[in-house]
């Protein structure tokens, strides 16, 4: 259609507009204009008919579970809140006990117990149990019982109302050792309100023992003369009202104290006394007698302790200390041997004793007598010689007085003089039994006067001195060689011939007198021209040979006293071979060099040394060889 015609129709007047085609009718879903249902409406009906209902069986079951769970939670929470509102808090029932932090053993201690009910219910069937510290002694015996091995007081109390409190007191004597910790325990048992359950609250208190009421006191003279015999009185006292069991009293003596006896006698050694029991307030004493020696103005301290025996061990519970001072007597005397007070003597040795005497006061004293006594089996008393003194062989004493030494008629103030005497140690110690060892040379000296000056009356004017000298062991090594030996046959030419080997048997024998010796070793050397065959007896001996140096080492270790006297000789036998060279023709040859032995004396502590001569090819101990039989031939 042309554009102009189209515009005319669009802008025609109203009348003409009515001639236009009517507007389409309203469209209804699912309907046709002719009133018929559409296909989509039918589909909707079928879909609705096939849809599942909202509350299916599965969903109903899940809903029931959720409802039951919610109800359970409500019940549990409600029950907890109900239980919480009805439960009992034991922390609100307080039990405390008070005492003394530091106590002396045996002291009476008072414990204050306080209990409080800070809950809102009444406590019924209330019972208080107070457990006393171990080893304590309760004062109040009422309501007393045993819990295990400890004493306890059990008291039934009235009902304790809410907010109320109560107090009780318990007393006991506490005993134990120093630094022991002692614990008291209190327990309060009860029922709370209408509950049938039993509850318990508790408290405790700890005390420490800082002292023990066992007192030790010494009774000693303030000053003693060197060499004076004295009595030491040691008193012990229990100041408490309780007893102590299984104790021991021990003494520690100073150097220079020689124990003689005691009353009562020691239970062990010379310094220990067993005290099965020290009763309450008991006092006892031990009297010890002995001789004390020392240097002038030297302080001598005596120590004692009381110990609690605990099986194989002990614990000191009390200690005491006493001391005295060594002072020179108006007449003093001092001994030395070979210019020493710590000399160690050797078997067969010559000893020189020096005795120094002195008047230490400012007035003359006289007449004076000096006596020396020799108390030992180790000395050869037939060899005793004394400068101007008289030796009495009946009692082994040497005496000097004014008849032999005029200076002793009157010893002037401050005068100091010396006299000597001499004696030999025996060449061999007297041994008859295995107990004959550890020999000591004991020499005592005393200076005195029968006339005591008026100004010194009441004073001990005599002076004494003691000198003990230990005797070293005598360790002896002998070395011998044999060609003809029945136990170890040898071979080769005698005299030894150039280019041919001759074998020999060597014996090392050891004898040990007087003391046990340790770390014993024997050493010797073979010259380069002597061969170590490697045979020795006993085969178990600890023997080593160094072929580079030719050194033979025999390690023995411990060697008992009197080996070779009461015990068999300690012996090593070994074999060597000698092949001479032409340069040795006509010579006597050393087969084994000089041998040495060493060891340490377990009694004296001395290092011991010994030697044995070299063994030559003439074998002086083998009578079958002779002098010419030892010279090398071509």
XYZ file of C-alpha atoms in Angstrom:
634
model
C 0.000 0.000 0.000
C 1.309 3.406 -0.877
C 2.359 5.630 2.004
C -0.225 8.274 1.301
C -3.165 5.874 1.530
C -1.869 4.496 4.770
C -1.720 7.941 6.345
C -5.315 8.643 5.276
C -6.623 5.588 6.968
C -4.746 6.321 10.146
C -6.090 9.809 10.463
C -9.705 9.138 9.395
C -12.522 10.623 11.502
C -14.258 8.801 14.321
C -17.018 7.336 12.366
C -14.704 5.789 10.144
C -12.629 4.491 12.901
C -15.468 2.342 14.099
C -15.223 0.546 10.857
C -11.852 -0.708 11.931
C -11.421 -4.252 13.039
C -12.374 -4.707 16.636
C -9.693 -5.141 19.345
C -8.904 -8.663 20.152
C -10.725 -10.145 23.098
C -8.903 -10.847 26.427
C -6.919 -14.063 26.327
C -7.657 -16.559 29.112
C -4.953 -19.098 29.752
C -6.036 -22.616 29.062
C -8.997 -21.539 26.961
C -9.612 -21.061 23.407
C -11.708 -18.258 22.096
C -14.252 -20.786 21.218
C -14.534 -21.995 24.904
C -12.405 -25.175 24.570
C -9.689 -26.119 27.218
C -6.128 -25.940 26.109
C -3.511 -28.753 26.386
C -1.569 -26.837 29.093
C -4.530 -26.837 31.480
C -4.783 -30.552 31.234
C -1.077 -30.897 32.019
C -1.405 -28.797 35.159
C -4.128 -31.010 36.536
C -2.047 -34.115 35.990
C 0.986 -32.518 37.656
C -1.022 -31.582 40.745
C -2.413 -35.051 40.983
C 1.049 -36.636 40.899
C 2.743 -34.231 43.493
C 3.765 -35.850 47.003
C 2.082 -34.507 50.182
C 4.246 -32.212 52.443
C 4.111 -34.408 55.651
C 5.504 -37.616 54.345
C 6.249 -40.562 56.663
C 9.951 -39.785 56.560
C 9.352 -36.175 57.509
C 6.982 -37.186 60.300
C 9.633 -39.528 61.748
C 12.286 -36.803 61.634
C 9.899 -34.389 63.306
C 9.226 -36.861 66.127
C 13.000 -37.305 66.713
C 13.515 -33.550 66.899
C 10.664 -33.151 69.372
C 11.976 -35.990 71.584
C 15.521 -34.505 71.506
C 14.245 -31.095 72.536
C 12.273 -32.629 75.381
C 15.394 -34.582 76.521
C 17.524 -31.463 76.524
C 14.928 -29.651 78.556
C 14.809 -32.540 81.059
C 18.643 -32.771 81.388
C 19.105 -29.037 81.781
C 16.270 -28.888 84.218
C 17.640 -31.844 86.186
C 21.123 -30.310 86.285
C 19.721 -27.012 87.481
C 17.662 -28.858 90.088
C 20.707 -30.954 91.213
C 22.839 -27.858 91.331
C 20.281 -26.120 93.459
C 20.157 -29.147 95.791
C 23.996 -30.247 95.806
C 26.508 -29.770 98.743
C 29.786 -27.804 98.466
C 32.391 -29.299 100.888
C 34.769 -26.383 100.277
C 32.487 -24.280 102.458
C 33.206 -26.511 105.447
C 36.558 -25.273 106.739
C 38.912 -27.222 109.026
C 42.160 -25.594 110.165
C 44.825 -26.556 112.710
C 47.455 -24.298 114.296
C 50.598 -25.220 116.264
C 54.276 -24.297 116.718
C 56.524 -24.186 113.650
C 59.808 -25.061 115.434
C 59.871 -27.360 118.447
C 62.479 -29.037 120.611
C 62.248 -32.799 120.800
C 60.304 -33.720 123.939
C 58.558 -30.341 124.075
C 54.807 -30.185 124.812
C 52.921 -28.675 121.876
C 49.314 -27.424 121.858
C 47.329 -27.729 118.614
C 44.266 -25.480 118.134
C 41.648 -26.932 115.770
C 38.888 -24.727 114.309
C 35.989 -25.948 112.162
C 33.361 -23.776 110.371
C 30.104 -24.537 108.535
C 29.741 -21.847 105.871
C 26.991 -23.711 104.005
C 23.220 -23.130 104.248
C 22.461 -26.593 105.650
C 22.998 -28.255 109.023
C 25.826 -30.784 109.395
C 24.847 -33.930 111.267
C 26.694 -36.987 112.602
C 29.778 -34.791 112.964
C 32.981 -36.582 114.000
C 36.412 -34.956 114.426
C 39.582 -37.084 114.183
C 42.934 -35.599 115.240
C 45.958 -37.696 114.172
C 49.045 -36.893 116.250
C 52.512 -36.623 114.646
C 54.576 -39.850 114.583
C 56.522 -40.682 117.780
C 54.520 -38.166 119.825
C 52.953 -38.748 123.233
C 49.360 -37.420 123.622
C 48.645 -35.680 126.921
C 44.895 -36.369 126.996
C 44.245 -40.121 126.905
C 40.457 -39.753 126.499
C 39.022 -40.779 123.106
C 42.481 -42.073 122.164
C 42.793 -44.769 119.512
C 45.240 -46.009 116.891
C 45.137 -45.270 113.173
C 47.856 -47.367 111.636
C 50.861 -46.899 113.929
C 49.906 -43.348 114.962
C 47.882 -42.164 117.945
C 44.620 -40.364 117.196
C 41.813 -38.728 119.190
C 38.298 -39.307 117.785
C 35.577 -36.961 119.114
C 31.845 -37.026 118.248
C 30.385 -33.503 117.989
C 26.883 -32.037 118.090
C 25.117 -31.004 114.890
C 26.739 -27.958 113.353
C 24.171 -25.413 112.238
C 24.625 -23.374 109.080
C 27.022 -20.483 109.645
C 28.270 -21.860 112.975
C 31.812 -22.854 114.044
C 33.635 -24.682 116.843
C 37.079 -25.067 118.421
C 39.070 -27.844 120.104
C 42.567 -28.183 121.570
C 44.905 -31.190 121.515
C 48.235 -31.455 123.363
C 51.170 -33.824 122.918
C 54.881 -34.214 123.618
C 56.668 -34.203 120.272
C 59.810 -36.313 119.960
C 62.188 -37.067 117.143
C 65.577 -36.304 115.684
C 67.010 -32.950 114.735
C 65.500 -31.570 111.484
C 62.685 -34.145 111.502
C 59.355 -32.858 110.149
C 56.314 -33.699 112.268
C 52.844 -33.452 110.715
C 49.532 -33.297 112.607
C 46.355 -34.070 110.608
C 42.707 -33.283 111.481
C 39.672 -34.730 109.670
C 35.983 -33.725 110.025
C 33.400 -36.235 108.751
C 29.640 -35.449 108.571
C 26.321 -35.681 106.734
C 24.895 -32.558 105.089
C 21.191 -31.702 105.462
C 18.854 -34.458 104.306
C 21.491 -36.172 102.151
C 22.486 -39.720 102.968
C 26.038 -39.250 101.639
C 28.974 -38.807 104.012
C 31.439 -35.969 103.455
C 34.888 -35.175 104.853
C 36.985 -32.027 105.198
C 40.566 -31.961 106.477
C 43.551 -29.822 107.446
C 47.144 -30.334 108.593
C 50.053 -28.577 110.324
C 53.805 -29.188 109.932
C 56.424 -28.611 112.649
C 60.209 -28.993 112.451
C 62.384 -30.272 115.315
C 65.290 -27.863 115.724
C 66.938 -29.380 118.803
C 67.079 -32.551 120.869
C 67.165 -32.352 124.686
C 70.091 -34.762 125.036
C 72.936 -32.806 126.590
C 76.617 -33.850 126.589
C 79.079 -32.280 129.035
C 82.818 -32.913 129.444
C 84.707 -32.701 132.708
C 88.409 -32.159 131.891
C 91.333 -30.446 133.600
C 92.122 -27.096 132.009
C 95.798 -27.993 131.630
C 97.667 -31.284 131.634
C 101.336 -32.121 131.533
C 102.690 -33.799 128.442
C 102.488 -37.562 129.010
C 100.131 -37.236 131.969
C 97.486 -39.866 132.632
C 94.059 -38.300 133.050
C 90.419 -39.237 133.522
C 87.830 -37.813 131.133
C 84.302 -37.668 132.548
C 81.590 -37.456 129.888
C 78.072 -36.853 131.230
C 74.850 -37.204 129.254
C 71.445 -35.888 130.350
C 67.925 -36.209 128.974
C 66.183 -32.964 129.939
C 62.800 -33.976 128.506
C 59.906 -36.019 129.872
C 60.138 -38.657 127.167
C 62.658 -41.435 126.625
C 64.935 -42.174 123.667
C 65.665 -45.674 122.355
C 68.452 -47.332 120.334
C 71.231 -44.804 120.807
C 75.017 -44.927 120.676
C 77.507 -42.576 122.322
C 80.672 -42.089 120.263
C 83.980 -40.434 121.165
C 86.588 -38.878 118.898
C 90.003 -38.653 120.565
C 92.678 -36.107 119.642
C 96.075 -37.186 118.275
C 98.407 -38.139 121.107
C 95.715 -39.726 123.301
C 96.326 -43.352 124.264
C 93.213 -45.095 125.598
C 93.754 -47.246 128.702
C 90.291 -48.153 130.016
C 86.767 -46.877 130.614
C 83.848 -47.419 132.949
C 81.611 -48.840 131.571
C 83.648 -50.694 128.966
C 83.115 -49.727 125.315
C 80.645 -51.727 123.237
C 82.907 -51.432 120.211
C 86.598 -50.589 119.920
C 87.713 -47.984 122.440
C 85.316 -45.163 121.578
C 81.710 -46.370 121.205
C 79.100 -47.215 123.852
C 75.632 -48.613 123.103
C 72.756 -46.921 124.988
C 69.589 -49.013 124.518
C 67.481 -46.364 126.287
C 67.856 -42.969 127.942
C 64.815 -42.531 130.174
C 63.080 -39.195 130.873
C 65.298 -36.925 133.017
C 67.960 -39.653 133.146
C 71.581 -38.676 133.737
C 74.555 -40.943 133.152
C 78.299 -40.760 132.678
C 81.260 -42.527 131.119
C 84.731 -42.233 132.665
C 87.640 -42.722 130.260
C 91.262 -43.134 131.362
C 94.215 -42.502 129.090
C 97.555 -40.812 128.568
C 97.781 -37.550 126.637
C 100.922 -36.341 124.905
C 101.569 -33.297 122.773
C 103.565 -30.151 122.207
C 103.672 -27.316 124.687
C 100.573 -25.068 124.557
C 98.890 -27.466 122.128
C 95.096 -27.605 122.467
C 93.688 -31.129 122.581
C 89.998 -31.370 121.660
C 87.742 -34.284 122.609
C 84.494 -34.634 120.660
C 81.456 -36.758 121.484
C 78.074 -37.372 119.913
C 74.895 -39.311 120.571
C 73.517 -40.997 117.467
C 70.196 -42.674 116.755
C 70.778 -46.153 115.329
C 68.764 -46.804 112.167
C 69.580 -50.271 110.853
C 73.071 -50.196 109.377
C 73.233 -46.404 109.562
C 72.939 -43.791 112.294
C 71.966 -40.142 112.658
C 73.675 -37.757 115.066
C 71.167 -36.089 117.387
C 73.454 -34.390 119.910
C 77.104 -33.323 120.052
C 79.546 -32.163 122.705
C 83.078 -30.760 122.787
C 85.720 -30.602 125.502
C 89.345 -29.500 125.382
C 92.466 -29.208 127.461
C 95.848 -27.555 127.019
C 99.207 -29.311 127.034
C 101.665 -27.550 129.282
C 105.204 -28.442 130.163
C 105.721 -29.887 133.580
C 108.405 -28.265 135.761
C 110.606 -31.152 134.650
C 110.157 -32.063 130.996
C 111.645 -34.758 128.801
C 111.432 -35.435 125.033
C 112.620 -38.289 122.812
C 113.734 -38.560 119.180
C 115.192 -41.448 117.192
C 117.680 -40.736 114.419
C 116.718 -37.054 114.872
C 113.018 -37.671 114.153
C 109.788 -38.449 115.968
C 108.278 -40.074 112.847
C 111.150 -42.315 111.898
C 110.527 -45.717 110.279
C 113.075 -48.312 111.354
C 114.461 -51.117 109.212
C 115.364 -54.652 110.170
C 119.002 -54.850 111.325
C 119.372 -51.047 111.577
C 121.368 -49.159 114.220
C 119.221 -46.589 116.082
C 120.376 -43.494 117.949
C 117.964 -42.134 120.568
C 118.308 -38.604 121.900
C 116.717 -37.668 125.234
C 116.358 -33.961 126.008
C 115.515 -32.949 129.584
C 114.775 -29.481 130.962
C 113.846 -27.529 134.084
C 111.030 -25.256 132.841
C 110.547 -23.209 136.030
C 112.573 -20.459 137.679
C 113.699 -22.460 140.712
C 116.215 -25.342 140.896
C 114.932 -28.904 141.252
C 116.927 -31.867 142.477
C 118.001 -34.504 142.887
C 116.543 -35.763 139.588
C 116.244 -39.278 138.174
C 115.586 -40.212 134.532
C 114.297 -43.643 133.498
C 113.841 -45.010 129.962
C 112.022 -48.284 129.237
C 112.308 -50.312 126.043
C 109.134 -52.305 125.401
C 109.429 -54.298 122.193
C 110.380 -57.636 120.653
C 111.998 -55.937 117.683
C 115.171 -54.696 119.412
C 118.397 -56.548 120.074
C 118.703 -55.621 123.757
C 122.204 -57.044 123.934
C 123.304 -54.098 121.781
C 122.013 -51.354 124.133
C 124.554 -48.681 125.027
C 123.834 -45.523 127.017
C 125.921 -42.408 127.611
C 126.775 -42.715 131.327
C 123.516 -44.559 131.979
C 122.960 -48.003 133.463
C 121.040 -50.583 131.410
C 119.068 -53.069 133.501
C 118.443 -56.152 131.361
C 115.926 -57.518 133.886
C 113.260 -54.920 133.063
C 114.848 -53.450 129.887
C 115.327 -50.017 131.455
C 118.078 -47.393 131.370
C 118.611 -45.271 134.493
C 120.425 -41.959 135.004
C 120.836 -40.311 138.402
C 123.337 -38.046 140.085
C 125.692 -40.984 140.724
C 126.343 -41.412 136.990
C 125.398 -37.906 135.807
C 126.361 -35.197 138.344
C 124.231 -32.544 136.604
C 121.155 -34.349 137.917
C 122.011 -33.506 141.532
C 120.385 -30.126 141.016
C 118.935 -29.067 137.681
C 119.122 -25.307 137.519
C 116.254 -23.032 136.341
C 115.914 -23.156 132.559
C 118.707 -25.724 132.221
C 118.376 -27.955 129.147
C 120.616 -30.943 128.378
C 120.792 -34.008 126.132
C 121.817 -37.605 126.663
C 121.974 -40.395 124.074
C 121.508 -44.135 124.030
C 121.881 -46.643 121.198
C 120.341 -49.956 120.181
C 120.079 -52.208 117.120
C 116.946 -53.560 115.471
C 117.047 -57.332 115.224
C 118.252 -58.803 111.944
C 115.082 -60.855 111.763
C 111.776 -60.348 113.527
C 110.669 -63.004 116.045
C 107.921 -64.863 114.181
C 106.107 -67.802 115.746
C 102.560 -67.377 114.404
C 100.688 -65.618 111.628
C 99.842 -62.816 114.093
C 103.514 -61.907 114.483
C 103.679 -58.891 112.185
C 103.408 -55.086 112.267
C 106.195 -54.660 114.819
C 106.498 -51.413 116.804
C 109.408 -50.209 118.941
C 107.915 -48.540 122.038
C 110.155 -46.372 124.204
C 108.943 -44.411 127.241
C 110.851 -41.896 129.338
C 110.202 -40.208 132.670
C 111.985 -37.511 134.651
C 111.117 -36.953 138.310
C 112.364 -35.788 141.667
C 111.497 -36.999 145.130
C 112.118 -33.519 146.480
C 109.417 -31.034 145.516
C 110.140 -27.340 146.113
C 107.714 -25.632 148.479
C 106.447 -23.305 145.752
C 105.575 -26.302 143.551
C 103.752 -28.419 146.098
C 100.441 -29.625 144.692
C 101.873 -29.503 141.167
C 102.896 -32.568 139.230
C 106.561 -31.855 138.575
C 107.422 -35.077 136.729
C 107.504 -35.192 132.956
C 107.044 -38.115 130.582
C 107.309 -38.821 126.883
C 106.473 -41.771 124.663
C 107.868 -42.592 121.252
C 106.542 -45.367 119.020
C 108.546 -46.335 115.953
C 107.195 -48.700 113.309
C 109.458 -51.311 111.714
C 109.381 -51.663 107.932
C 108.962 -55.015 106.244
C 112.119 -56.668 104.957
C 111.576 -57.569 101.313
C 114.368 -59.847 100.043
C 115.027 -61.075 96.496
C 117.588 -63.754 95.676
C 118.665 -64.752 92.163
C 120.306 -68.112 91.376
C 121.307 -69.971 88.194
C 121.762 -73.692 87.457
C 122.820 -75.904 84.568
C 122.116 -79.177 86.310
C 118.496 -78.874 87.400
C 116.293 -81.913 87.854
C 113.046 -80.008 87.389
C 114.125 -78.139 84.230
C 116.709 -80.140 82.177
C 119.248 -78.083 80.224
C 121.467 -78.783 77.224
C 124.613 -77.543 75.493
C 128.344 -77.581 76.180
C 129.936 -76.740 79.535
C 132.091 -74.652 79.422
C 130.047 -72.649 76.902
C 131.477 -72.938 73.374
C 131.504 -70.339 70.607
C 128.598 -70.777 68.202
C 126.803 -73.383 70.341
C 123.866 -72.645 72.655
C 123.885 -73.667 76.302
C 120.648 -73.360 78.292
C 120.377 -72.431 81.982
C 117.650 -72.375 84.649
C 117.200 -69.156 86.664
C 115.480 -68.962 90.070
C 114.014 -65.765 91.555
C 113.041 -66.293 95.227
C 111.253 -63.734 97.444
C 111.086 -63.653 101.252
C 108.965 -61.037 103.076
C 109.286 -60.552 106.834
C 107.308 -58.408 109.299
C 104.455 -56.746 107.325
C 102.107 -57.244 104.399
C 103.439 -55.679 101.199
C 101.488 -54.563 98.133
C 102.375 -53.644 94.530
C 105.319 -56.057 94.470
C 107.243 -56.147 91.161
C 110.533 -57.869 90.202
C 112.566 -56.702 87.202
C 115.725 -57.961 85.502
C 117.492 -57.738 82.127
C 118.964 -60.267 79.713
C 122.030 -59.108 77.721
C 121.700 -59.060 73.891
C 123.611 -62.343 73.593
C 121.168 -64.224 75.899
C 117.923 -65.666 74.535
C 114.580 -65.740 76.402
C 113.416 -69.315 75.836
C 109.854 -68.530 76.967
C 109.463 -71.338 79.500
C 108.648 -70.337 83.090
C 107.002 -71.804 86.175
C 104.397 -71.321 87.531
C 102.723 -70.906 84.156
C 100.048 -68.712 85.807
C 102.626 -66.123 86.899
C 102.246 -62.613 85.478
C 105.530 -62.508 83.528
C 106.326 -60.307 80.539
C 109.460 -60.188 78.381
C 110.400 -57.266 76.131
C 112.700 -58.614 73.403
C 113.747 -55.113 72.340
C 115.145 -54.149 75.744
C 115.682 -57.630 77.184
C 113.606 -56.644 80.231
C 111.850 -59.333 82.302
C 108.958 -58.099 84.501
C 107.331 -60.313 87.121
C 104.256 -58.616 88.656
C 103.165 -60.164 91.960
C 100.888 -57.577 93.617
C 100.077 -58.454 97.233
C 102.546 -60.442 99.309
C 101.558 -61.487 102.861
C 103.799 -60.967 105.861
C 106.185 -63.823 106.656
C 106.261 -65.215 103.125
C 109.219 -67.584 103.082
C 108.959 -68.011 106.881
C 105.471 -69.288 107.665
C 104.296 -69.242 104.055
C 106.250 -70.885 101.187
C 108.864 -68.834 99.369
C 107.473 -66.877 96.421
C 109.377 -68.275 93.426
C 109.676 -67.845 89.662
C 111.714 -70.301 87.553
C 112.541 -69.495 83.922
C 114.882 -70.769 81.204
C 117.427 -68.859 79.105
C 119.898 -69.758 76.332
C 123.455 -68.442 75.752
C 125.343 -68.696 72.441
C 128.875 -67.262 72.876
C 130.716 -65.157 70.310
C 134.421 -65.426 69.518
C 134.939 -62.042 71.183
C 133.895 -63.611 74.505
C 136.458 -66.409 74.541
C 138.167 -66.731 77.934
C 135.630 -64.464 79.658
C 133.138 -65.008 82.471
C 129.813 -63.749 81.107
C 126.803 -62.135 82.861
C 123.732 -64.197 81.989
C 121.200 -62.060 83.941
C 121.864 -58.516 85.123
C 121.364 -57.335 88.707
C 117.636 -57.765 89.480
C 115.452 -55.442 91.563
C 112.320 -55.823 93.689
C 109.943 -53.054 94.829
C 106.735 -52.783 96.834
C 104.834 -50.674 99.370
C 104.545 -51.557 103.067
C 100.851 -51.582 104.026
C 101.676 -51.035 107.731
C 104.251 -48.250 107.598
C 103.413 -46.827 104.171
C 107.088 -46.961 103.185
C 108.296 -47.708 99.653
C 110.499 -50.794 99.768
C 113.407 -51.623 97.448
C 115.738 -54.590 97.145
C 118.312 -56.040 94.744
C 119.732 -59.421 93.799
C 123.215 -59.963 92.351
C 123.804 -60.616 88.675
C 124.132 -64.260 87.587
C 127.415 -65.118 85.832
C 128.200 -68.073 83.632
C 130.250 -69.742 86.391
C 126.935 -70.311 88.305
C 128.251 -70.133 91.904
C 125.087 -71.868 93.178
C 125.632 -74.886 90.880
C 128.499 -76.937 92.330
C 128.809 -78.946 89.102
C 130.122 -75.995 87.077
C 133.050 -74.438 88.923
C 135.064 -71.390 87.965
C 136.583 -72.782 84.769
C 133.235 -74.211 83.681
C 131.952 -70.679 83.255
C 134.628 -69.377 80.845
C 133.815 -69.304 77.152
C 135.984 -71.574 74.980
C 136.611 -71.630 71.228
